[in-house]
Amino acid sequence: MAIGAVSLAVAKACAMLLNKPLYLNIALLKHSQEQPILFMPLLMVSLVSCGKSSSGKLNLMKEVICIPHPELTTRQGVEMLMEIQKHINKIIELPSPPKAETKKGHDGSKRGQQQITGKMSHLGCLTINCDTIEQPLLLIQEICANLGLELGTNLHLAINCAGHELMDYSKGKYEVIMGTYKNAAEMVDLYVDLINKYPSIIALIDPFRKEDSEQWDSIYHALGSRCYIIAGTASKSISKLLEQGNISIPKSNGLIIKHTNQTTMSDLVEITNLIDSKKHITVFGSTEGESSDDSLVDLAVGLGVRFIKLGGLSRGERVTKYNRLLTIEEELVQNGTLDTSSSSCDARIGGQEQETMTLVKV
C-alpha cells in the first residue's frame, strides 16, 4: 500500500536535489531531451452533480463537466468557469419559477416540476435535484447564453455517467431516472439521442459498466467519431493494463488514470506511453478521499496528458490543485517552454464543508 507514496516521495526528493520543479523531473523521465517543451492539460471541471447521491429523480449524470476551448489559457478557462459557477449558485438560491413548461423529457415526465436545489458535494460542485435528463443541460445552456458564451464554441461538455452505479442487479437494467429502467441496448439509443440533441457534449465517461462489452463496442462505433468514449471505473487497473498491454477492452477513445497506492512514477510514464502509442487520450484524474497535496498536477503536466479532471471549483483540497495549475502555466510561459499548439483537440472540439473558490495563490 506504500509503493505509490514512496515512489512519489523519491521523485520529489530527486526534483529538490536537482533544483527542478516536480513536473519537469517527471517530464525528463518520459522524454530524452534536456529541456522538454510542455503543454498544459485541458481542464475537465465538474459544474453540477445529478447522480444517485442527489435527491432528485435523475440518476444518469454523476457529473456534468465543462471543458473550456483549447485556445484559452488555463487562467482564462478557470475564470470563465468561475463565472458560470457563480451564476449556477445564484440560480440555485432563487425560488422556483411557476410551472409553465409542459414539454416532455426522455422519461415522459414534465420539466419544471421540482425546484432545483443544491448542496456542495465531495466532488467540489453542487449536487442538484433534477427530474429529467435535459434539466441540468438546459440550466448550463441558459447560463452560458446569459454570459454571451456559446456551448460548442467557447466551451464544451462531458458527462460522467457512472454506469456501474446505475445498474439495478435485481432487474438487470440501468435505472436512468428513478423508476425508469433501460437495458444495455436501450442505453446505446439513449446516448445517441442525447449527443444528437446536444452536440456540445464531446465526452461520455463510463456510459456502461465494464461487463457490457458489446454495448461499449456499439456506442464506440455509433459515436466514437463525434464524442470521446472514456473508460474510468470501467477500465482495468494500471498494473493490469501494463501486464496485458491491451487498453482496448472496453472499447474506448481514452482512459482515466490515477496515482493510487500501488502505482509508481515509472508505471505512470509507461501507461501514458502505451496510451499515446494507441492514439488514445489520457485523462489524469483525482482519487476519492484525497488530500491537499497538489503533486498530481505536476504529474499531469510532466506526463503530457490531454485532460486533467480535478472536480469542481470549490473545497480546499481542489482549490489548491487549481492554484498549482495556474502557477505551472505562469512558470512555463516565463521560461518559454510552453507549447501552445500541442494542447489543441481534434474535430470533436470545435452536506459537506463548503469552501468558496477564491483562486488566490498562497
mmCIF file of C-alpha atoms in Angstrom:
data_model
loop_
_atom_site.group_PDB
_atom_site.id
_atom_site.type_symbol
_atom_site.label_atom_id
_atom_site.label_comp_id
_atom_site.label_asym_id
_atom_site.label_seq_id
_atom_site.Cartn_x
_atom_site.Cartn_y
_atom_site.Cartn_z
ATOM 1 C CA MET A 1 0.000 0.000 0.000
ATOM 2 C CA ALA A 2 3.022 2.329 0.374
ATOM 3 C CA ILE A 3 4.537 1.783 -3.083
ATOM 4 C CA GLY A 4 2.843 4.790 -4.679
ATOM 5 C CA ALA A 5 3.674 7.150 -1.815
ATOM 6 C CA VAL A 6 7.320 6.049 -1.683
ATOM 7 C CA SER A 7 7.738 6.399 -5.454
ATOM 8 C CA LEU A 8 6.274 9.918 -5.370
ATOM 9 C CA ALA A 9 8.489 10.848 -2.409
ATOM 10 C CA VAL A 10 11.574 9.676 -4.305
ATOM 11 C CA ALA A 11 10.543 11.755 -7.347
ATOM 12 C CA LYS A 12 10.007 14.826 -5.153
ATOM 13 C CA ALA A 13 13.367 14.360 -3.415
ATOM 14 C CA CYS A 14 15.113 13.977 -6.770
ATOM 15 C CA ALA A 15 13.472 17.153 -8.056
ATOM 16 C CA MET A 16 14.599 19.068 -4.966
ATOM 17 C CA LEU A 17 18.182 17.804 -5.262
ATOM 18 C CA LEU A 18 18.277 18.800 -8.932
ATOM 19 C CA ASN A 19 16.622 22.134 -8.076
ATOM 20 C CA LYS A 20 13.888 21.447 -10.632
ATOM 21 C CA PRO A 21 10.097 21.529 -10.302
ATOM 22 C CA LEU A 22 8.451 18.118 -9.960
ATOM 23 C CA TYR A 23 6.664 18.374 -13.317
ATOM 24 C CA LEU A 24 9.985 18.861 -15.119
ATOM 25 C CA ASN A 25 11.524 15.902 -13.289
ATOM 26 C CA ILE A 26 8.605 13.720 -14.414
ATOM 27 C CA ALA A 27 8.900 15.042 -17.987
ATOM 28 C CA LEU A 28 12.609 14.131 -18.006
ATOM 29 C CA LEU A 29 11.634 10.571 -17.089
ATOM 30 C CA LYS A 30 9.368 10.443 -20.121
ATOM 31 C CA HIS A 31 11.426 12.424 -22.659
ATOM 32 C CA SER A 32 15.072 12.254 -23.566
ATOM 33 C CA GLN A 33 15.691 15.952 -24.285
ATOM 34 C CA GLU A 34 17.225 18.037 -21.516
ATOM 35 C CA GLN A 35 14.602 20.809 -21.699
ATOM 36 C CA PRO A 36 11.335 19.273 -22.971
ATOM 37 C CA ILE A 37 8.599 21.527 -24.344
ATOM 38 C CA LEU A 38 5.494 21.045 -22.213
ATOM 39 C CA PHE A 39 1.835 21.902 -22.647
ATOM 40 C CA MET A 40 -0.992 22.427 -20.202
ATOM 41 C CA PRO A 41 -3.634 19.707 -19.959
ATOM 42 C CA LEU A 42 -7.146 20.779 -20.857
ATOM 43 C CA LEU A 43 -9.475 21.315 -17.922
ATOM 44 C CA MET A 44 -12.369 19.000 -17.125
ATOM 45 C CA VAL A 45 -14.231 20.889 -14.394
ATOM 46 C CA SER A 46 -17.307 19.474 -12.670
ATOM 47 C CA LEU A 47 -20.125 22.034 -12.619
ATOM 48 C CA VAL A 48 -23.019 20.065 -11.115
ATOM 49 C CA SER A 49 -23.802 16.539 -9.963
ATOM 50 C CA CYS A 50 -27.164 14.843 -10.572
ATOM 51 C CA GLY A 51 -26.277 11.231 -9.805
ATOM 52 C CA LYS A 52 -27.751 8.719 -7.403
ATOM 53 C CA SER A 53 -26.477 10.729 -4.422
ATOM 54 C CA SER A 54 -28.885 13.557 -5.292
ATOM 55 C CA SER A 55 -32.457 13.534 -4.023
ATOM 56 C CA GLY A 56 -33.878 14.264 -7.479
ATOM 57 C CA LYS A 57 -35.195 11.559 -9.806
ATOM 58 C CA LEU A 58 -32.324 11.833 -12.299
ATOM 59 C CA ASN A 59 -29.541 9.295 -11.723
ATOM 60 C CA LEU A 60 -27.639 9.379 -15.013
ATOM 61 C CA MET A 61 -25.352 12.390 -14.619
ATOM 62 C CA LYS A 62 -22.987 11.879 -11.708
ATOM 63 C CA GLU A 63 -21.028 14.854 -13.073
ATOM 64 C CA VAL A 64 -21.818 17.423 -15.725
ATOM 65 C CA ILE A 65 -18.335 18.559 -16.704
ATOM 66 C CA CYS A 66 -17.242 21.657 -18.577
ATOM 67 C CA ILE A 67 -14.234 21.819 -20.925
ATOM 68 C CA PRO A 68 -13.068 25.327 -21.950
ATOM 69 C CA HIS A 69 -11.992 25.823 -25.554
ATOM 70 C CA PRO A 70 -8.366 24.687 -26.033
ATOM 71 C CA GLU A 71 -7.295 28.092 -27.356
ATOM 72 C CA LEU A 72 -7.956 29.614 -23.934
ATOM 73 C CA THR A 73 -5.187 29.675 -21.367
ATOM 74 C CA THR A 74 -5.712 27.744 -18.154
ATOM 75 C CA ARG A 75 -6.274 31.009 -16.288
ATOM 76 C CA GLN A 76 -8.846 32.202 -18.838
ATOM 77 C CA GLY A 77 -10.624 28.862 -18.643
ATOM 78 C CA VAL A 78 -10.748 28.910 -14.852
ATOM 79 C CA GLU A 79 -12.024 32.496 -14.776
ATOM 80 C CA MET A 80 -14.778 31.668 -17.278
ATOM 81 C CA LEU A 81 -15.859 28.617 -15.304
ATOM 82 C CA MET A 82 -15.831 30.555 -12.036
ATOM 83 C CA GLU A 83 -18.286 32.995 -13.599
ATOM 84 C CA ILE A 84 -20.530 30.138 -14.729
ATOM 85 C CA GLN A 85 -20.333 28.565 -11.270
ATOM 86 C CA LYS A 86 -21.252 31.883 -9.677
ATOM 87 C CA HIS A 87 -24.404 32.074 -11.800
ATOM 88 C CA ILE A 88 -25.305 28.463 -11.001
ATOM 89 C CA ASN A 89 -25.077 29.292 -7.295
ATOM 90 C CA LYS A 90 -27.354 32.315 -7.779
ATOM 91 C CA ILE A 91 -29.983 30.307 -9.660
ATOM 92 C CA ILE A 92 -29.942 27.538 -7.057
ATOM 93 C CA GLU A 93 -30.664 30.125 -4.357
ATOM 94 C CA LEU A 94 -33.646 31.601 -6.231
ATOM 95 C CA PRO A 95 -37.209 30.378 -5.547
ATOM 96 C CA SER A 96 -38.592 28.045 -8.197
ATOM 97 C CA PRO A 97 -40.425 29.699 -11.124
ATOM 98 C CA PRO A 98 -44.097 28.930 -11.778
ATOM 99 C CA LYS A 99 -44.776 25.754 -13.749
ATOM 100 C CA ALA A 100 -45.166 26.918 -17.320
ATOM 101 C CA GLU A 101 -43.341 24.414 -19.490
ATOM 102 C CA THR A 102 -45.127 21.199 -20.393
ATOM 103 C CA LYS A 103 -42.741 19.700 -22.929
ATOM 104 C CA LYS A 104 -41.883 16.131 -22.017
ATOM 105 C CA GLY A 105 -38.401 14.817 -21.374
ATOM 106 C CA HIS A 106 -36.730 11.457 -22.060
ATOM 107 C CA ASP A 107 -38.650 9.765 -19.280
ATOM 108 C CA GLY A 108 -42.035 11.178 -20.292
ATOM 109 C CA SER A 109 -42.296 13.407 -17.221
ATOM 110 C CA LYS A 110 -42.800 17.145 -17.420
ATOM 111 C CA ARG A 111 -39.929 19.529 -16.948
ATOM 112 C CA GLY A 112 -40.038 22.197 -14.273
ATOM 113 C CA GLN A 113 -41.818 20.043 -11.734
ATOM 114 C CA GLN A 114 -39.236 20.438 -8.993
ATOM 115 C CA GLN A 115 -37.195 23.331 -7.724
ATOM 116 C CA ILE A 116 -33.504 22.910 -8.480
ATOM 117 C CA THR A 117 -31.863 22.976 -5.089
ATOM 118 C CA GLY A 118 -28.317 22.004 -4.272
ATOM 119 C CA LYS A 119 -25.648 21.218 -1.713
ATOM 120 C CA MET A 120 -21.881 21.030 -2.034
ATOM 121 C CA SER A 121 -20.572 17.527 -2.683
ATOM 122 C CA HIS A 122 -17.152 15.967 -2.104
ATOM 123 C CA LEU A 123 -16.606 16.433 -5.853
ATOM 124 C CA GLY A 124 -16.312 20.188 -5.298
ATOM 125 C CA CYS A 125 -19.506 21.017 -7.180
ATOM 126 C CA LEU A 126 -23.167 21.389 -6.314
ATOM 127 C CA THR A 127 -25.334 18.282 -6.089
ATOM 128 C CA ILE A 128 -28.628 19.430 -7.563
ATOM 129 C CA ASN A 129 -32.038 17.810 -7.750
ATOM 130 C CA CYS A 130 -33.229 17.205 -11.310
ATOM 131 C CA ASP A 131 -36.046 15.071 -12.660
ATOM 132 C CA THR A 132 -35.140 14.843 -16.359
ATOM 133 C CA ILE A 133 -32.003 14.387 -18.432
ATOM 134 C CA GLU A 134 -32.461 17.773 -20.086
ATOM 135 C CA GLN A 135 -32.773 19.815 -16.897
ATOM 136 C CA PRO A 136 -29.077 20.229 -15.941
ATOM 137 C CA LEU A 137 -28.066 20.737 -19.580
ATOM 138 C CA LEU A 138 -30.680 23.434 -20.108
ATOM 139 C CA LEU A 139 -29.575 25.106 -16.881
ATOM 140 C CA ILE A 140 -25.971 25.392 -18.105
ATOM 141 C CA GLN A 141 -27.108 26.342 -21.607
ATOM 142 C CA GLU A 142 -29.213 29.196 -20.220
ATOM 143 C CA ILE A 143 -26.379 30.489 -18.044
ATOM 144 C CA CYS A 144 -23.935 30.428 -20.948
ATOM 145 C CA ALA A 145 -26.401 32.342 -23.108
ATOM 146 C CA ASN A 146 -26.795 34.995 -20.397
ATOM 147 C CA LEU A 147 -22.996 35.345 -20.234
ATOM 148 C CA GLY A 148 -22.640 35.620 -24.009
ATOM 149 C CA LEU A 149 -20.979 32.203 -24.244
ATOM 150 C CA GLU A 150 -21.886 29.542 -26.779
ATOM 151 C CA LEU A 151 -21.810 25.853 -25.924
ATOM 152 C CA GLY A 152 -19.914 24.024 -28.616
ATOM 153 C CA THR A 153 -17.776 27.075 -29.399
ATOM 154 C CA ASN A 154 -16.443 28.738 -26.252
ATOM 155 C CA LEU A 155 -16.784 25.619 -24.154
ATOM 156 C CA HIS A 156 -17.905 22.008 -24.362
ATOM 157 C CA LEU A 157 -19.468 19.487 -22.033
ATOM 158 C CA ALA A 158 -18.657 15.986 -20.815
ATOM 159 C CA ILE A 159 -20.887 13.658 -18.823
ATOM 160 C CA ASN A 160 -19.665 11.223 -16.195
ATOM 161 C CA CYS A 161 -22.456 8.660 -16.499
ATOM 162 C CA ALA A 162 -21.034 6.313 -13.820
ATOM 163 C CA GLY A 163 -22.786 3.388 -15.484
ATOM 164 C CA HIS A 164 -21.714 0.947 -12.757
ATOM 165 C CA GLU A 165 -23.714 2.961 -10.202
ATOM 166 C CA LEU A 166 -26.901 2.902 -12.297
ATOM 167 C CA MET A 167 -27.268 -0.866 -12.573
ATOM 168 C CA ASP A 168 -30.173 -2.453 -10.712
ATOM 169 C CA TYR A 169 -28.937 -6.025 -10.491
ATOM 170 C CA SER A 170 -32.319 -7.395 -9.423
ATOM 171 C CA LYS A 171 -33.780 -6.211 -12.753
ATOM 172 C CA GLY A 172 -30.626 -6.453 -14.833
ATOM 173 C CA LYS A 173 -31.205 -2.914 -16.132
ATOM 174 C CA TYR A 174 -29.867 0.612 -15.700
ATOM 175 C CA GLU A 175 -32.054 2.935 -13.631
ATOM 176 C CA VAL A 176 -31.509 6.146 -15.600
ATOM 177 C CA ILE A 177 -34.271 8.031 -13.822
ATOM 178 C CA MET A 178 -35.970 6.857 -10.657
ATOM 179 C CA GLY A 179 -38.440 4.212 -11.776
ATOM 180 C CA THR A 180 -37.261 4.310 -15.397
ATOM 181 C CA TYR A 181 -35.164 1.285 -16.379
ATOM 182 C CA LYS A 182 -33.336 0.584 -19.623
ATOM 183 C CA ASN A 183 -31.418 -2.449 -20.780
ATOM 184 C CA ALA A 184 -27.916 -2.076 -22.215
ATOM 185 C CA ALA A 185 -29.098 -1.913 -25.836
ATOM 186 C CA GLU A 186 -31.650 0.792 -24.988
ATOM 187 C CA MET A 187 -28.885 2.771 -23.269
ATOM 188 C CA VAL A 188 -26.983 2.959 -26.562
ATOM 189 C CA ASP A 189 -30.032 4.553 -28.192
ATOM 190 C CA LEU A 190 -30.389 6.959 -25.271
ATOM 191 C CA TYR A 191 -26.780 8.157 -25.615
ATOM 192 C CA VAL A 192 -27.033 8.533 -29.393
ATOM 193 C CA ASP A 193 -30.200 10.580 -28.945
ATOM 194 C CA LEU A 194 -28.506 12.701 -26.259
ATOM 195 C CA ILE A 195 -25.481 13.529 -28.449
ATOM 196 C CA ASN A 196 -27.735 14.257 -31.445
ATOM 197 C CA LYS A 197 -29.711 16.710 -29.335
ATOM 198 C CA TYR A 198 -26.714 18.215 -27.501
ATOM 199 C CA PRO A 199 -23.684 18.093 -29.867
ATOM 200 C CA SER A 200 -21.725 20.259 -27.415
ATOM 201 C CA ILE A 201 -21.247 17.073 -25.334
ATOM 202 C CA ILE A 202 -17.880 15.779 -26.535
ATOM 203 C CA ALA A 203 -17.174 13.073 -23.944
ATOM 204 C CA LEU A 204 -19.068 10.314 -22.146
ATOM 205 C CA ILE A 205 -17.283 8.771 -19.175
ATOM 206 C CA ASP A 206 -18.259 5.230 -18.147
ATOM 207 C CA PRO A 207 -21.512 5.071 -20.140
ATOM 208 C CA PHE A 208 -21.762 1.381 -19.164
ATOM 209 C CA ARG A 209 -20.348 -0.940 -16.568
ATOM 210 C CA LYS A 210 -17.326 -2.847 -17.838
ATOM 211 C CA GLU A 211 -19.237 -6.134 -18.191
ATOM 212 C CA ASP A 212 -21.329 -4.784 -21.087
ATOM 213 C CA SER A 213 -18.501 -5.047 -23.618
ATOM 214 C CA GLU A 214 -20.870 -5.489 -26.569
ATOM 215 C CA GLN A 215 -22.542 -2.150 -25.805
ATOM 216 C CA TRP A 216 -19.161 -0.438 -25.410
ATOM 217 C CA ASP A 217 -18.418 -1.619 -28.956
ATOM 218 C CA SER A 218 -21.805 -0.404 -30.171
ATOM 219 C CA ILE A 219 -21.542 3.082 -28.691
ATOM 220 C CA TYR A 220 -17.938 3.435 -29.844
ATOM 221 C CA HIS A 221 -18.927 2.682 -33.444
ATOM 222 C CA ALA A 222 -22.025 4.898 -33.196
ATOM 223 C CA LEU A 223 -20.447 7.932 -31.512
ATOM 224 C CA GLY A 224 -16.670 7.443 -31.390
ATOM 225 C CA SER A 225 -16.034 9.856 -34.267
ATOM 226 C CA ARG A 226 -18.133 12.609 -32.651
ATOM 227 C CA CYS A 227 -17.642 12.078 -28.946
ATOM 228 C CA TYR A 228 -14.883 10.696 -26.709
ATOM 229 C CA ILE A 229 -15.945 7.420 -25.105
ATOM 230 C CA ILE A 230 -13.814 7.268 -21.965
ATOM 231 C CA ALA A 231 -13.319 4.379 -19.562
ATOM 232 C CA GLY A 232 -12.748 5.337 -15.955
ATOM 233 C CA THR A 233 -14.040 2.928 -13.339
ATOM 234 C CA ALA A 234 -14.795 0.527 -16.203
ATOM 235 C CA SER A 235 -11.097 0.281 -17.072
ATOM 236 C CA LYS A 236 -8.674 -2.240 -15.583
ATOM 237 C CA SER A 237 -6.046 -1.136 -13.061
ATOM 238 C CA ILE A 238 -2.810 0.350 -14.408
ATOM 239 C CA SER A 239 -0.859 -2.749 -13.372
ATOM 240 C CA LYS A 240 -3.291 -4.999 -15.287
ATOM 241 C CA LEU A 241 -3.187 -2.757 -18.349
ATOM 242 C CA LEU A 242 0.615 -2.833 -18.376
ATOM 243 C CA GLU A 243 0.723 -6.571 -17.789
ATOM 244 C CA GLN A 244 -1.658 -7.308 -20.663
ATOM 245 C CA GLY A 245 -0.585 -4.447 -22.939
ATOM 246 C CA ASN A 246 -4.190 -4.111 -24.094
ATOM 247 C CA ILE A 247 -6.181 -0.927 -23.484
ATOM 248 C CA SER A 248 -8.963 -1.738 -25.965
ATOM 249 C CA ILE A 249 -11.261 -3.519 -23.516
ATOM 250 C CA PRO A 250 -13.720 -1.983 -23.061
ATOM 251 C CA LYS A 251 -13.709 -0.256 -26.452
ATOM 252 C CA SER A 252 -12.989 3.439 -25.922
ATOM 253 C CA ASN A 253 -11.174 6.545 -27.148
ATOM 254 C CA GLY A 254 -9.391 7.148 -23.879
ATOM 255 C CA LEU A 255 -8.767 6.200 -20.262
ATOM 256 C CA ILE A 256 -8.822 7.934 -16.903
ATOM 257 C CA ILE A 257 -5.666 7.144 -14.951
ATOM 258 C CA LYS A 258 -4.949 7.952 -11.311
ATOM 259 C CA HIS A 259 -1.971 7.844 -8.994
ATOM 260 C CA THR A 260 -3.004 5.204 -6.488
ATOM 261 C CA ASN A 261 -1.166 3.466 -3.645
ATOM 262 C CA GLN A 262 0.023 0.706 -5.971
ATOM 263 C CA THR A 263 1.221 2.977 -8.823
ATOM 264 C CA THR A 264 4.826 4.115 -9.263
ATOM 265 C CA MET A 265 6.099 7.035 -11.320
ATOM 266 C CA SER A 266 7.572 4.555 -13.790
ATOM 267 C CA ASP A 267 4.136 2.912 -14.121
ATOM 268 C CA LEU A 268 2.594 6.288 -14.973
ATOM 269 C CA VAL A 269 5.232 7.004 -17.600
ATOM 270 C CA GLU A 270 4.785 3.532 -19.094
ATOM 271 C CA ILE A 271 0.979 3.618 -19.183
ATOM 272 C CA THR A 272 0.845 7.087 -20.765
ATOM 273 C CA ASN A 273 3.357 5.950 -23.389
ATOM 274 C CA LEU A 274 1.149 2.931 -24.098
ATOM 275 C CA ILE A 275 -1.994 5.050 -24.354
ATOM 276 C CA ASP A 276 -0.226 7.542 -26.625
ATOM 277 C CA SER A 277 1.041 4.737 -28.883
ATOM 278 C CA LYS A 278 -2.555 3.538 -29.387
ATOM 279 C CA LYS A 279 -3.638 7.106 -30.249
ATOM 280 C CA HIS A 280 -5.986 7.170 -27.273
ATOM 281 C CA ILE A 281 -6.373 10.166 -24.971
ATOM 282 C CA THR A 282 -5.268 10.223 -21.345
ATOM 283 C CA VAL A 283 -7.340 11.880 -18.621
ATOM 284 C CA PHE A 284 -5.464 12.294 -15.338
ATOM 285 C CA GLY A 285 -7.995 12.135 -12.523
ATOM 286 C CA SER A 286 -8.001 12.790 -8.803
ATOM 287 C CA THR A 287 -8.732 9.998 -6.346
ATOM 288 C CA GLU A 288 -11.525 9.745 -3.793
ATOM 289 C CA GLY A 289 -10.774 10.959 -0.276
ATOM 290 C CA GLU A 290 -7.813 12.988 -1.465
ATOM 291 C CA SER A 291 -5.678 15.465 0.468
ATOM 292 C CA SER A 292 -4.493 18.972 -0.374
ATOM 293 C CA ASP A 293 -1.269 17.610 -1.903
ATOM 294 C CA ASP A 294 -1.033 19.224 -5.335
ATOM 295 C CA SER A 295 1.581 16.801 -6.708
ATOM 296 C CA LEU A 296 -0.861 15.162 -9.105
ATOM 297 C CA VAL A 297 -1.000 18.437 -11.069
ATOM 298 C CA ASP A 298 2.771 18.241 -11.596
ATOM 299 C CA LEU A 299 2.373 14.606 -12.641
ATOM 300 C CA ALA A 300 -0.294 15.506 -15.208
ATOM 301 C CA VAL A 301 1.825 18.266 -16.761
ATOM 302 C CA GLY A 302 5.014 16.204 -16.724
ATOM 303 C CA LEU A 303 3.300 13.198 -18.299
ATOM 304 C CA GLY A 304 1.766 15.347 -21.029
ATOM 305 C CA VAL A 305 -1.808 14.109 -20.600
ATOM 306 C CA ARG A 306 -4.598 15.575 -22.736
ATOM 307 C CA PHE A 307 -7.070 16.323 -19.918
ATOM 308 C CA ILE A 308 -6.928 16.811 -16.167
ATOM 309 C CA LYS A 309 -10.034 16.093 -14.076
ATOM 310 C CA LEU A 310 -9.892 17.622 -10.594
ATOM 311 C CA GLY A 311 -13.584 18.021 -9.753
ATOM 312 C CA GLY A 312 -15.298 21.350 -9.124
ATOM 313 C CA LEU A 313 -14.033 24.814 -8.242
ATOM 314 C CA SER A 314 -14.746 24.515 -4.525
ATOM 315 C CA ARG A 315 -13.295 22.798 -1.433
ATOM 316 C CA GLY A 316 -9.753 23.467 -0.288
ATOM 317 C CA GLU A 317 -8.208 20.201 -1.496
ATOM 318 C CA ARG A 318 -9.360 21.003 -5.041
ATOM 319 C CA VAL A 319 -8.706 24.758 -4.995
ATOM 320 C CA THR A 320 -5.079 24.016 -4.061
ATOM 321 C CA LYS A 321 -4.647 21.939 -7.203
ATOM 322 C CA TYR A 322 -6.206 24.551 -9.496
ATOM 323 C CA ASN A 323 -3.865 27.144 -7.995
ATOM 324 C CA ARG A 324 -0.926 24.853 -8.746
ATOM 325 C CA LEU A 325 -2.067 24.605 -12.372
ATOM 326 C CA LEU A 326 -2.040 28.396 -12.663
ATOM 327 C CA THR A 327 1.433 28.573 -11.122
ATOM 328 C CA ILE A 328 2.840 25.984 -13.532
ATOM 329 C CA GLU A 329 1.340 27.775 -16.522
ATOM 330 C CA GLU A 330 2.983 31.034 -15.436
ATOM 331 C CA GLU A 331 6.346 29.289 -14.983
ATOM 332 C CA LEU A 332 6.206 27.661 -18.422
ATOM 333 C CA VAL A 333 5.331 30.984 -20.065
ATOM 334 C CA GLN A 334 8.182 32.764 -18.277
ATOM 335 C CA ASN A 335 10.646 30.008 -19.207
ATOM 336 C CA GLY A 336 9.489 29.895 -22.815
ATOM 337 C CA THR A 337 8.811 26.157 -22.557
ATOM 338 C CA LEU A 338 5.015 26.210 -23.028
ATOM 339 C CA ASP A 339 3.837 24.595 -26.265
ATOM 340 C CA THR A 340 0.550 26.311 -27.087
ATOM 341 C CA SER A 341 -0.068 24.214 -30.197
ATOM 342 C CA SER A 342 0.135 20.765 -28.592
ATOM 343 C CA SER A 343 -2.923 21.286 -26.403
ATOM 344 C CA SER A 344 -5.342 21.596 -29.312
ATOM 345 C CA CYS A 345 -8.021 18.935 -29.658
ATOM 346 C CA ASP A 346 -9.343 17.238 -32.771
ATOM 347 C CA ALA A 347 -12.622 17.837 -34.568
ATOM 348 C CA ARG A 348 -14.668 16.883 -31.513
ATOM 349 C CA ILE A 349 -13.833 20.322 -30.157
ATOM 350 C CA GLY A 350 -14.621 22.971 -32.397
ATOM 351 C CA GLY A 351 -23.783 18.113 3.403
ATOM 352 C CA GLN A 352 -20.031 18.544 3.464
ATOM 353 C CA GLU A 353 -17.983 21.503 4.416
ATOM 354 C CA GLN A 354 -18.344 24.143 1.706
ATOM 355 C CA GLU A 355 -15.456 26.383 0.782
ATOM 356 C CA THR A 356 -15.539 29.369 -1.536
ATOM 357 C CA MET A 357 -13.420 29.256 -4.661
ATOM 358 C CA THR A 358 -11.067 32.235 -4.454
ATOM 359 C CA LEU A 359 -8.110 31.052 -6.552
ATOM 360 C CA VAL A 360 -5.700 33.365 -4.765
ATOM 361 C CA LYS A 361 -2.305 31.718 -4.720
ATOM 362 C CA VAL A 362 -0.999 31.026 -1.243
#
